[in-house]
XYZ file of C-alpha atoms in Angstrom:
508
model
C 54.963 3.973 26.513
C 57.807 6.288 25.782
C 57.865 6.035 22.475
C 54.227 6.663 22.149
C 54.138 9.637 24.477
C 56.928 11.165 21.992
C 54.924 10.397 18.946
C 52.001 12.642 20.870
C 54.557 15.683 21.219
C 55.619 15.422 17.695
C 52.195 15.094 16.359
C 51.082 18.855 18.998
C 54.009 20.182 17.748
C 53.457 19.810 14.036
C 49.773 20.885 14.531
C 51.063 23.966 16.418
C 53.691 24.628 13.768
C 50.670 24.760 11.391
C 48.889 27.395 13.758
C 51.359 29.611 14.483
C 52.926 30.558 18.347
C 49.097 30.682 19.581
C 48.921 27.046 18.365
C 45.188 25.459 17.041
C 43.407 28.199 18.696
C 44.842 30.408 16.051
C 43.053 28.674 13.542
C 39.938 30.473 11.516
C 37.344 29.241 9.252
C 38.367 32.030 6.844
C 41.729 30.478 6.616
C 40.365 27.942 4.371
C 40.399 28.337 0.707
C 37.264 30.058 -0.632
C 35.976 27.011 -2.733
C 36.124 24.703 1.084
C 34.247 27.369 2.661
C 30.910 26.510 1.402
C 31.615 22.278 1.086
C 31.807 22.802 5.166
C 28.944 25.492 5.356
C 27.097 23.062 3.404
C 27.232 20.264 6.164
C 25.396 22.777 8.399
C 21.951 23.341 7.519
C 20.672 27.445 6.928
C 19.577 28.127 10.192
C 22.414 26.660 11.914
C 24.861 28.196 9.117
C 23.552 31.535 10.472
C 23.329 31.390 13.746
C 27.805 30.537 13.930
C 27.191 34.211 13.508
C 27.021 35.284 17.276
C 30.583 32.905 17.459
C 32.786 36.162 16.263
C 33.171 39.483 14.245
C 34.744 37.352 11.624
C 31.818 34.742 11.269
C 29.094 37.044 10.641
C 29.374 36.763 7.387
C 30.266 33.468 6.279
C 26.342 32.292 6.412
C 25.440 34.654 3.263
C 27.539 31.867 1.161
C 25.552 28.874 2.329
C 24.995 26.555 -0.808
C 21.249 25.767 0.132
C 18.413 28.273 0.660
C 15.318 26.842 0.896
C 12.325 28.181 2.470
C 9.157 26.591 3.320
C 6.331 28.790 4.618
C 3.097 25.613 4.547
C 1.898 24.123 7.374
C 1.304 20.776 8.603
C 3.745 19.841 6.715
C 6.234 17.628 7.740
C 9.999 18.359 6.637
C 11.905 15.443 4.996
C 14.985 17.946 4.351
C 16.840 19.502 6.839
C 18.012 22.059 4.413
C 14.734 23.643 4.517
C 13.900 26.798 7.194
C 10.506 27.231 8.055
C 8.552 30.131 8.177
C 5.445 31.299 9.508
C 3.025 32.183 6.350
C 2.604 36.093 7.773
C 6.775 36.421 7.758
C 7.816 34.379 4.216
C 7.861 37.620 1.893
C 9.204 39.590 4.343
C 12.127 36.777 5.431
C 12.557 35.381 2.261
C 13.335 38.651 1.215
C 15.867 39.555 3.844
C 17.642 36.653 3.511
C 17.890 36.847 -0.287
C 19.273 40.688 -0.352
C 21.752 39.278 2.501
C 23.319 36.381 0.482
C 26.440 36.806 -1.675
C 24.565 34.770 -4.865
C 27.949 33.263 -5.035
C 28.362 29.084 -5.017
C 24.663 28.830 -4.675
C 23.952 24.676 -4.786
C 20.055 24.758 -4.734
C 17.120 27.083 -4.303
C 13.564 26.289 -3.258
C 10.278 27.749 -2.150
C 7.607 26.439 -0.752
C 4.466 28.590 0.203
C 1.016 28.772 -0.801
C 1.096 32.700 -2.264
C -1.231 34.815 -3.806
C -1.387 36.102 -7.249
C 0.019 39.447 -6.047
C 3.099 38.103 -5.050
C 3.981 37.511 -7.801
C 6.491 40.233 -7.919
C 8.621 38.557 -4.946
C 8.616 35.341 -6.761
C 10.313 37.013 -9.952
C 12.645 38.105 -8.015
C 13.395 35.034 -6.458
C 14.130 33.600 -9.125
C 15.854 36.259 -10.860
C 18.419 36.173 -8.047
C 18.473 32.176 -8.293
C 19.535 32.377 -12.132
C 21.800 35.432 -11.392
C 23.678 32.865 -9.161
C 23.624 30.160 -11.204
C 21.198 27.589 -8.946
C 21.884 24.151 -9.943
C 18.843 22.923 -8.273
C 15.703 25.477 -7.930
C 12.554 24.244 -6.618
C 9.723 25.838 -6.794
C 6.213 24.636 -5.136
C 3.490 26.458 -4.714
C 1.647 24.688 -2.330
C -2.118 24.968 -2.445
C -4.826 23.120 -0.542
C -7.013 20.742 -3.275
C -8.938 17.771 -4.250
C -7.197 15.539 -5.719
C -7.542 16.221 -9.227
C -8.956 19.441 -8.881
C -7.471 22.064 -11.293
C -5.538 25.099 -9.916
C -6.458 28.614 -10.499
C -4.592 31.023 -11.308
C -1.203 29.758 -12.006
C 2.012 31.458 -11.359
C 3.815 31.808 -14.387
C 7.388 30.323 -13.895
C 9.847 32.090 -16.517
C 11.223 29.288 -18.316
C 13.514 31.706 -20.255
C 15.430 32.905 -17.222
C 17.338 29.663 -16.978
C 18.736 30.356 -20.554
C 19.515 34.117 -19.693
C 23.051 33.418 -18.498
C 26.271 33.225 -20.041
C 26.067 28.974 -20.659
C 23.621 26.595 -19.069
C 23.654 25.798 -15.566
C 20.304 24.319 -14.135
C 20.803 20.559 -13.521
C 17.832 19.857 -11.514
C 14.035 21.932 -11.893
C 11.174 20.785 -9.604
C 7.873 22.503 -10.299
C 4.582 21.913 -8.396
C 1.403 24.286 -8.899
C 2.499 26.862 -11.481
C 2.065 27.212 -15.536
C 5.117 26.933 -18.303
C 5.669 27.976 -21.767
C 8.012 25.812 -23.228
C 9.238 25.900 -27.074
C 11.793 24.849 -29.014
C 13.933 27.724 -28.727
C 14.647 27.296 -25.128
C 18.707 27.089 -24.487
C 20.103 26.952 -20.970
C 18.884 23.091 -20.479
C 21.587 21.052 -22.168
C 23.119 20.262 -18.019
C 19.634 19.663 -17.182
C 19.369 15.950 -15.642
C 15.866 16.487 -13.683
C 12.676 17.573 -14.416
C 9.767 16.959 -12.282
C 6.574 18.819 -13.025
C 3.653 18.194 -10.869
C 0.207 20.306 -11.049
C 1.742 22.500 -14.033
C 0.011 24.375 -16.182
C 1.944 23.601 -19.508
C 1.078 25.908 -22.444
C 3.327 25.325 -25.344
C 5.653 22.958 -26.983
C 6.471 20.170 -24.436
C 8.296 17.814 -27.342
C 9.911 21.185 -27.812
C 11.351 21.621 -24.732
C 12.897 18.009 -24.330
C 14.263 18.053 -27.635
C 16.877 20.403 -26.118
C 17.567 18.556 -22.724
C 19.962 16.197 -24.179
C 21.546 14.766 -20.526
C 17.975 14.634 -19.078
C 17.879 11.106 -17.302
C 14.793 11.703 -14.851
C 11.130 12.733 -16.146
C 8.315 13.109 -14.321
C 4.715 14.517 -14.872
C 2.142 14.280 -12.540
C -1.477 15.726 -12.978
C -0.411 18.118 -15.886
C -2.521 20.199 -17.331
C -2.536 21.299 -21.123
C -1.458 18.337 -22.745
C -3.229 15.794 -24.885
C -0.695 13.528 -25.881
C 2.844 12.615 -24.346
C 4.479 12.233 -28.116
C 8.119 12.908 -28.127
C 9.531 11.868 -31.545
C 13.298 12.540 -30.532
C 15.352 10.119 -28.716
C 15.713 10.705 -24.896
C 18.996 8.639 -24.817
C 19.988 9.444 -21.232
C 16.573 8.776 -19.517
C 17.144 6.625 -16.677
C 13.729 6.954 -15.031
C 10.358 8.138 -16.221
C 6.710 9.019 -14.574
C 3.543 9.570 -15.718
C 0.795 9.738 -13.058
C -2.268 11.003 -13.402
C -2.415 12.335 -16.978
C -5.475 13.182 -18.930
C -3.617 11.787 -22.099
C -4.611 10.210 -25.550
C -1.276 7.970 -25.499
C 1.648 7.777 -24.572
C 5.025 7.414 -26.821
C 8.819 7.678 -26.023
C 12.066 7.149 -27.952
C 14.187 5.928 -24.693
C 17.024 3.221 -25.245
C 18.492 3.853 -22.037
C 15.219 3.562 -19.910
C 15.677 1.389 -16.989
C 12.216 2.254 -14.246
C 9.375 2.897 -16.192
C 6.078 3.991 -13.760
C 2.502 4.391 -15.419
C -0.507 4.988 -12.860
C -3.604 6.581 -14.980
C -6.405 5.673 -17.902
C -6.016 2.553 -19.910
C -4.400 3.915 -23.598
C -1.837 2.958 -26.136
C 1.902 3.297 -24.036
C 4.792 2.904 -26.536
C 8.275 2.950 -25.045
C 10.729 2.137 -27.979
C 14.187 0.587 -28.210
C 13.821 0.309 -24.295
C 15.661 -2.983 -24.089
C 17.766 -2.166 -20.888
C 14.281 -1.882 -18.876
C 14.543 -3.485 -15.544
C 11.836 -2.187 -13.249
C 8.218 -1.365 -13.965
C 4.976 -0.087 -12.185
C 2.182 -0.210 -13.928
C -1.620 0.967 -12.518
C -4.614 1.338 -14.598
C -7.817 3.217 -13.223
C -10.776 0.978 -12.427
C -12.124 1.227 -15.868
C -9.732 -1.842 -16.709
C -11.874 -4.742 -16.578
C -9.152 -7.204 -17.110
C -6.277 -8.440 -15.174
C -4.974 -9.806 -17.899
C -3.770 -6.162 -20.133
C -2.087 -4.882 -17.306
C 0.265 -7.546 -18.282
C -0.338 -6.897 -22.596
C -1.042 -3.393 -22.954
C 3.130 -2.580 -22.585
C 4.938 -5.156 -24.799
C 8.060 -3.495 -23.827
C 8.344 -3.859 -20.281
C 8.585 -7.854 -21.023
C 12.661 -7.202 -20.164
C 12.171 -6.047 -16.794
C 13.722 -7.886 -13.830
C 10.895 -6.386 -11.183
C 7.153 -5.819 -12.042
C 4.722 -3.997 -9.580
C 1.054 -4.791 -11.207
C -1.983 -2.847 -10.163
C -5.885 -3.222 -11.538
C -8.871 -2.891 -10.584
C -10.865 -5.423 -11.543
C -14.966 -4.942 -12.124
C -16.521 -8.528 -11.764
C -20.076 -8.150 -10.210
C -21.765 -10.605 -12.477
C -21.208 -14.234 -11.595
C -18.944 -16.508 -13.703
C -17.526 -19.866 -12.638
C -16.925 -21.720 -15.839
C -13.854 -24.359 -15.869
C -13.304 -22.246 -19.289
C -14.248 -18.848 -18.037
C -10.713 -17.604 -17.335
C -9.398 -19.252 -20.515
C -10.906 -15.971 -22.899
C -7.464 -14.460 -20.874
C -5.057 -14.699 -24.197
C -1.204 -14.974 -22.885
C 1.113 -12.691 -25.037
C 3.382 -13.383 -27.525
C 6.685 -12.821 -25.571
C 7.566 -14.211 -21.881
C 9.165 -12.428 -19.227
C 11.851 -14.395 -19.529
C 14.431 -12.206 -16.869
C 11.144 -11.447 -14.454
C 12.241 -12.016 -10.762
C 9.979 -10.209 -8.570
C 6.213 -9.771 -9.411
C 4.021 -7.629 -6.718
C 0.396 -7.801 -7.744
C -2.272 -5.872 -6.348
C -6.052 -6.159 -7.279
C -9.063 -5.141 -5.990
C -11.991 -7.052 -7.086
C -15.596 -6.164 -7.253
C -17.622 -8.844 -6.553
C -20.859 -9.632 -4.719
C -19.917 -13.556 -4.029
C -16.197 -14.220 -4.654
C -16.762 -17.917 -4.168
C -18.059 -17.339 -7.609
C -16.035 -16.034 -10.200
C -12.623 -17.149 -11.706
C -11.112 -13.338 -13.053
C -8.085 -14.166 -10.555
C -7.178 -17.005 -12.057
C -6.096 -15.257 -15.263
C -3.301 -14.304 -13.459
C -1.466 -18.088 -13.285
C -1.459 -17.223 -17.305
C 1.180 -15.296 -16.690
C 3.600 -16.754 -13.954
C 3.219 -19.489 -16.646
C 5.591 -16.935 -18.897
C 8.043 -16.111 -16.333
C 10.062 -19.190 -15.627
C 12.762 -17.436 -13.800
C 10.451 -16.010 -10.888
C 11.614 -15.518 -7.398
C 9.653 -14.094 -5.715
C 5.912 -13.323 -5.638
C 3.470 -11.331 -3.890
C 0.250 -10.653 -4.159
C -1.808 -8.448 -2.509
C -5.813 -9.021 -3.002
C -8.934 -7.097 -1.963
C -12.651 -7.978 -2.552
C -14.968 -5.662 -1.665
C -17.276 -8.196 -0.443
C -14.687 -9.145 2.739
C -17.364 -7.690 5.291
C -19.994 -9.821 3.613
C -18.702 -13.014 3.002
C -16.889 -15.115 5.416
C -17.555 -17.953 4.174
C -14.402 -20.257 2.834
C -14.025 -22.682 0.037
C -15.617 -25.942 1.329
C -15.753 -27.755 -2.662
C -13.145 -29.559 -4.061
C -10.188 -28.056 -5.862
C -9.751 -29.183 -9.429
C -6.694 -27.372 -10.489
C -8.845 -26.772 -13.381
C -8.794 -23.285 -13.025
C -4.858 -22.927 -13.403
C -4.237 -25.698 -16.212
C -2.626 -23.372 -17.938
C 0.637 -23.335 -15.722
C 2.598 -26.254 -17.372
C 5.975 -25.126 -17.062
C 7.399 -25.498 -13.411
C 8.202 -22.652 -11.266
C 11.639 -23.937 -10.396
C 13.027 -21.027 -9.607
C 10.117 -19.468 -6.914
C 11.601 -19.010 -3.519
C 9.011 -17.015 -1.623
C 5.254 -16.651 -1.631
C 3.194 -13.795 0.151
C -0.361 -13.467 -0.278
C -2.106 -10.576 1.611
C -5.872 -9.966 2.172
C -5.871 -14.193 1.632
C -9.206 -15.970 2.836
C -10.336 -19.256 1.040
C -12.513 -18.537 -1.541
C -12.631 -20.565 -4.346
C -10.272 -18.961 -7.139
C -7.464 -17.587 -4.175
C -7.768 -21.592 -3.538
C -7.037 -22.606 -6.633
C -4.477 -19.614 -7.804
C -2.626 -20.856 -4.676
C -2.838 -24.912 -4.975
C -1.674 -24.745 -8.956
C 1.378 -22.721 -7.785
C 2.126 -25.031 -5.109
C 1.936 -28.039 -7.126
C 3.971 -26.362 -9.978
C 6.854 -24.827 -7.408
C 10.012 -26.693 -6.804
C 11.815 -27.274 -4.371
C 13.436 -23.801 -3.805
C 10.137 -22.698 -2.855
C 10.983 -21.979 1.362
C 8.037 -20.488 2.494
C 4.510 -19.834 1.904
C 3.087 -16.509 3.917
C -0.527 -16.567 4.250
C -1.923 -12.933 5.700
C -5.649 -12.920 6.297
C -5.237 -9.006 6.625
C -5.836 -6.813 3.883
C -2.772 -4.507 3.524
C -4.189 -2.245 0.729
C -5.872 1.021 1.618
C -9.465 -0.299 2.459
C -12.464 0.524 4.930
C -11.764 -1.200 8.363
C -14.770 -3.432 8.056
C -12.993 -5.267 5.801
C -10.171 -6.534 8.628
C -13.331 -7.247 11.325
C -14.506 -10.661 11.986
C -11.305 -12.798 9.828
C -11.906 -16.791 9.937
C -8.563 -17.171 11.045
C -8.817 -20.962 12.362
C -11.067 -21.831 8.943
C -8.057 -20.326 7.199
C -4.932 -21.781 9.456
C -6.897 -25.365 9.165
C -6.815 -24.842 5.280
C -3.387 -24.123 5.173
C -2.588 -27.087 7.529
C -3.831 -29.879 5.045
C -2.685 -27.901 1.917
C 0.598 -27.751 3.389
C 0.602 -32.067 4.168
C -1.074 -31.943 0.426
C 2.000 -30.444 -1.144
C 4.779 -30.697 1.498
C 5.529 -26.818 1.445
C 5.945 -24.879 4.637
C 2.777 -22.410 4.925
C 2.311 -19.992 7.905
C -0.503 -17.733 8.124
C -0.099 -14.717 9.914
C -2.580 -13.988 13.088
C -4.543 -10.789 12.426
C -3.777 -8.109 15.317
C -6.308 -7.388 18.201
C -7.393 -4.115 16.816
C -8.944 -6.588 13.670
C -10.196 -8.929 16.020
C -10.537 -12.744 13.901
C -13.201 -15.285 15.061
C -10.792 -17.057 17.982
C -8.518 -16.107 20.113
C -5.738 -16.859 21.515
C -4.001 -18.206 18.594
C 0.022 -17.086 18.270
C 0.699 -13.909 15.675
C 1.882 -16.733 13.108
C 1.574 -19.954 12.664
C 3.200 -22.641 10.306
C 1.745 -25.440 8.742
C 3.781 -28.805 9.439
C 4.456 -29.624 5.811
């Protein structure tokens, strides 16, 4: 005890040697070097930087070299950065302003505005941004928030000057976020060599896109989302550094990208020719085509490339109104040329059309596919008919397995199986049965959810045969000797019985 009692008086003393004769007290944040000053500020957020203040004559300062000024003036909004200060919409100019006149421009991490402005404001936002690229932002933000439909065009764009970032001695931006305003870009452009971001949502692009990326040579994230002004994503020059690129939402002829370091590709728009060269280090893809794709089967072929990825999210919208149950209907489904041989995790989802889904095979085009990827894991698939509230009515015919002849090779290497939105019709049935009878014995469990989990009407959860399908699963499960549970449906989707448990497993 005595020799830990010393070590405590040893330890005070040396901290009081550091502080002087007043000891710790004596201690003041501006006794730090300079270049610590803002890492610490920058643990604080704005608002709390300035209100240490009121603490003493020498604090008043210190806020105006806080790393991270970032405004947001919208409303019913909800704030997933605590870096951001919100203001009322009648006090942004006016506080924006202050606080920018206030600030020493010096270490300045990241700048952002967000604020649905008018078109004579115009003035403030230059000089926002004038003062970001005087202080050398890495990160500047700028959203322009404005109430729409989606896909509705916005008027009257603010012009964001492009050749500001350039106007300093050497580049600096590393990170450029734009929502709701129009660009110029050319070829000419310097200042984006450090640039490793750049998002673009809503924008208003008027010039040379190609252009522009031909000079971001560290650029590893890309996205574009609901642009405006372009009619084909063609970039001739090799993105080498691209990590991660998005497309959402663009009215685009095709698509085409030099990327050999591409590893999460994500595609959600019109069905058209997507090249991504020399992307063998691909490991992630998402891929949703608008309901003008009538087959299941090209979300899988239209993208050659993206047989190398390790995880696939698949997403169509499949238009199947007219009847067809032929043993060889889902056959005219052509499997590609490669296989996805390092696939481990496939997510499906489809929404089908249909007026009787007792009566058409499209789904089955899918086992085509998990017939190419030996070395699956894990699947899940997540259905919707839009005949749910119509049809309750389950499978009562015999199952073939003619429908998913096609699977030949063994899934030895499945582990789990989730189907959501699952109710016995006649091709779910089947899909279901010829992966069961094709799985192996790593296969653990089989998760059967009557619920549909994509966005949908409510009608479609009301009135779920829950005890037709737990009674299905029961003698599939004896059938195949897999474990399946089926997951009860809550109360506010009330099913036919009740009083069943939440879930409920299948003796295999």
């Amino acid at each position: 005890m005595e020799d830990e009692a010393a070590a405590k008086r040893r330890r005070l003393e040396h901290h009081r040697g550091l502080g002087g004769a007043s000891g710790l007290s004596s201690f003041h944040m501006e006794d730090l070097p300079e270049e610590i000053q803002p890492l610490v500020l920058s643990l604080l957020s704005l608002k709390e930087a300035a209100r240490t203040s009121i603490v003493s004559r020498n604090w008043r300062m210190l806020w105006t070299h806080h790393p991270n000024l970032c405004f947001d003036g919208t409303k019913n909004r909800s704030n997933d950065d605590e870096d951001y200060v919100k203001i009322e919409r009648a006090k942004f100019i006016k506080t924006v302003n202050s606080i920018v006149q206030q600030h020493s421009g010096i270490g300045l991490n990241k700048f952002s505005i967000r604020c649905s402005l008018e078109n004579k404001s115009s003035c403030h936002l230059d000089r926002w941004i004038r003062f970001a690229t005087a202080a050398r932002a890495k990160i500047i933000n700028i959203n322009l928030w404005s109430k729409k439909y989606i896909g509705e065009p916005i008027k009257n764009f603010y012009h964001f000057p492009l050749e500001a970032l350039g106007a300093q001695d050497g580049p600096f931006i590393q990170a450029l976020f734009l929502a709701n305003v129009s660009i110029k870009p050319h070829s000419d452009m310097c200042g984006f060599t450090k640039l490793r971001r750049l998002l673009s949502h809503s924008v208003h692009i008027i010039g040379d896109l190609p252009g522009l990326l031909l000079n971001c040579c560290s650029l590893e994230d890309l996205e574009v989302v609901e642009c405006l002004g372009v009619t084909d994503l063609n970039i001739p020059h090799q993105l080498d550094k691209l990590r991660h690129l998005l497309i959402y939402h663009m009215r685009v002829q095709m698509v085409e990208f030099h990327v050999t370091g591409l590893i999460h590709f994500e595609y959600k728009g019109d069905v058209i020719p997507i090249q991504l060269h020399g992307c063998s280090k691909l490991e992630k893809a998402s891929i949703k085509f608008k309901k003008d794709n009538k087959e299941l089967g090209h979300a899988f072929t239209a993208i050659p490339s993206i047989s190398t990825v390790k995880v696939l999210n698949m997403c169509a919208d499949m238009d199947a109104y007219h009847p067809v149950w032929l043993p060889q209907g889902h056959t005219a489904a052509r499997s590609p040329a490669f296989m996805f041989t390092n696939l481990r995790h496939l997510t499906c989802e489809i929404t089908i059309l249909a007026k009787d889904p007792n009566r058409h095979s499209d789904l089955l085009q899918l086992a085509h596919y998990l017939a190419i990827a030996p070395q699956l894991e894990t699947l899940q698939l997540n259905m919707l008919y839009d005949s749910d509230s119509r049809h309750r009515c389950c499978w009562e015919g015999e199952v073939t397995g003619e429908g998913v002849s096609c699977m030949r090779r063994r899934l030895g290497n499945l582990k789990t199986v989730y189907m959501s939105g699952f109710r016995c019709y006649r091709a779910r049935v089947e899909l279901l049965c010829g992966i069961l009878e094709m799985a192996g014995p790593a296969l653990g469990l089989v998760t059967l959810e009557p619920k549909v989990t994509l966005e949908c009407a409510r009608v479609l959860n009301m009135f779920i045969p829950f005890s037709e399908i737990r009674q299905w699963a029961r003698v599939a499960s004896e059938r195949f000797g897999k474990a399946i549970a089926v997951v009860r449906p809550r109360r506010s989707f009330p099913a036919v019985n009740q009083g069943e448990p939440s879930c409920t497993p299948a003796a295999a």
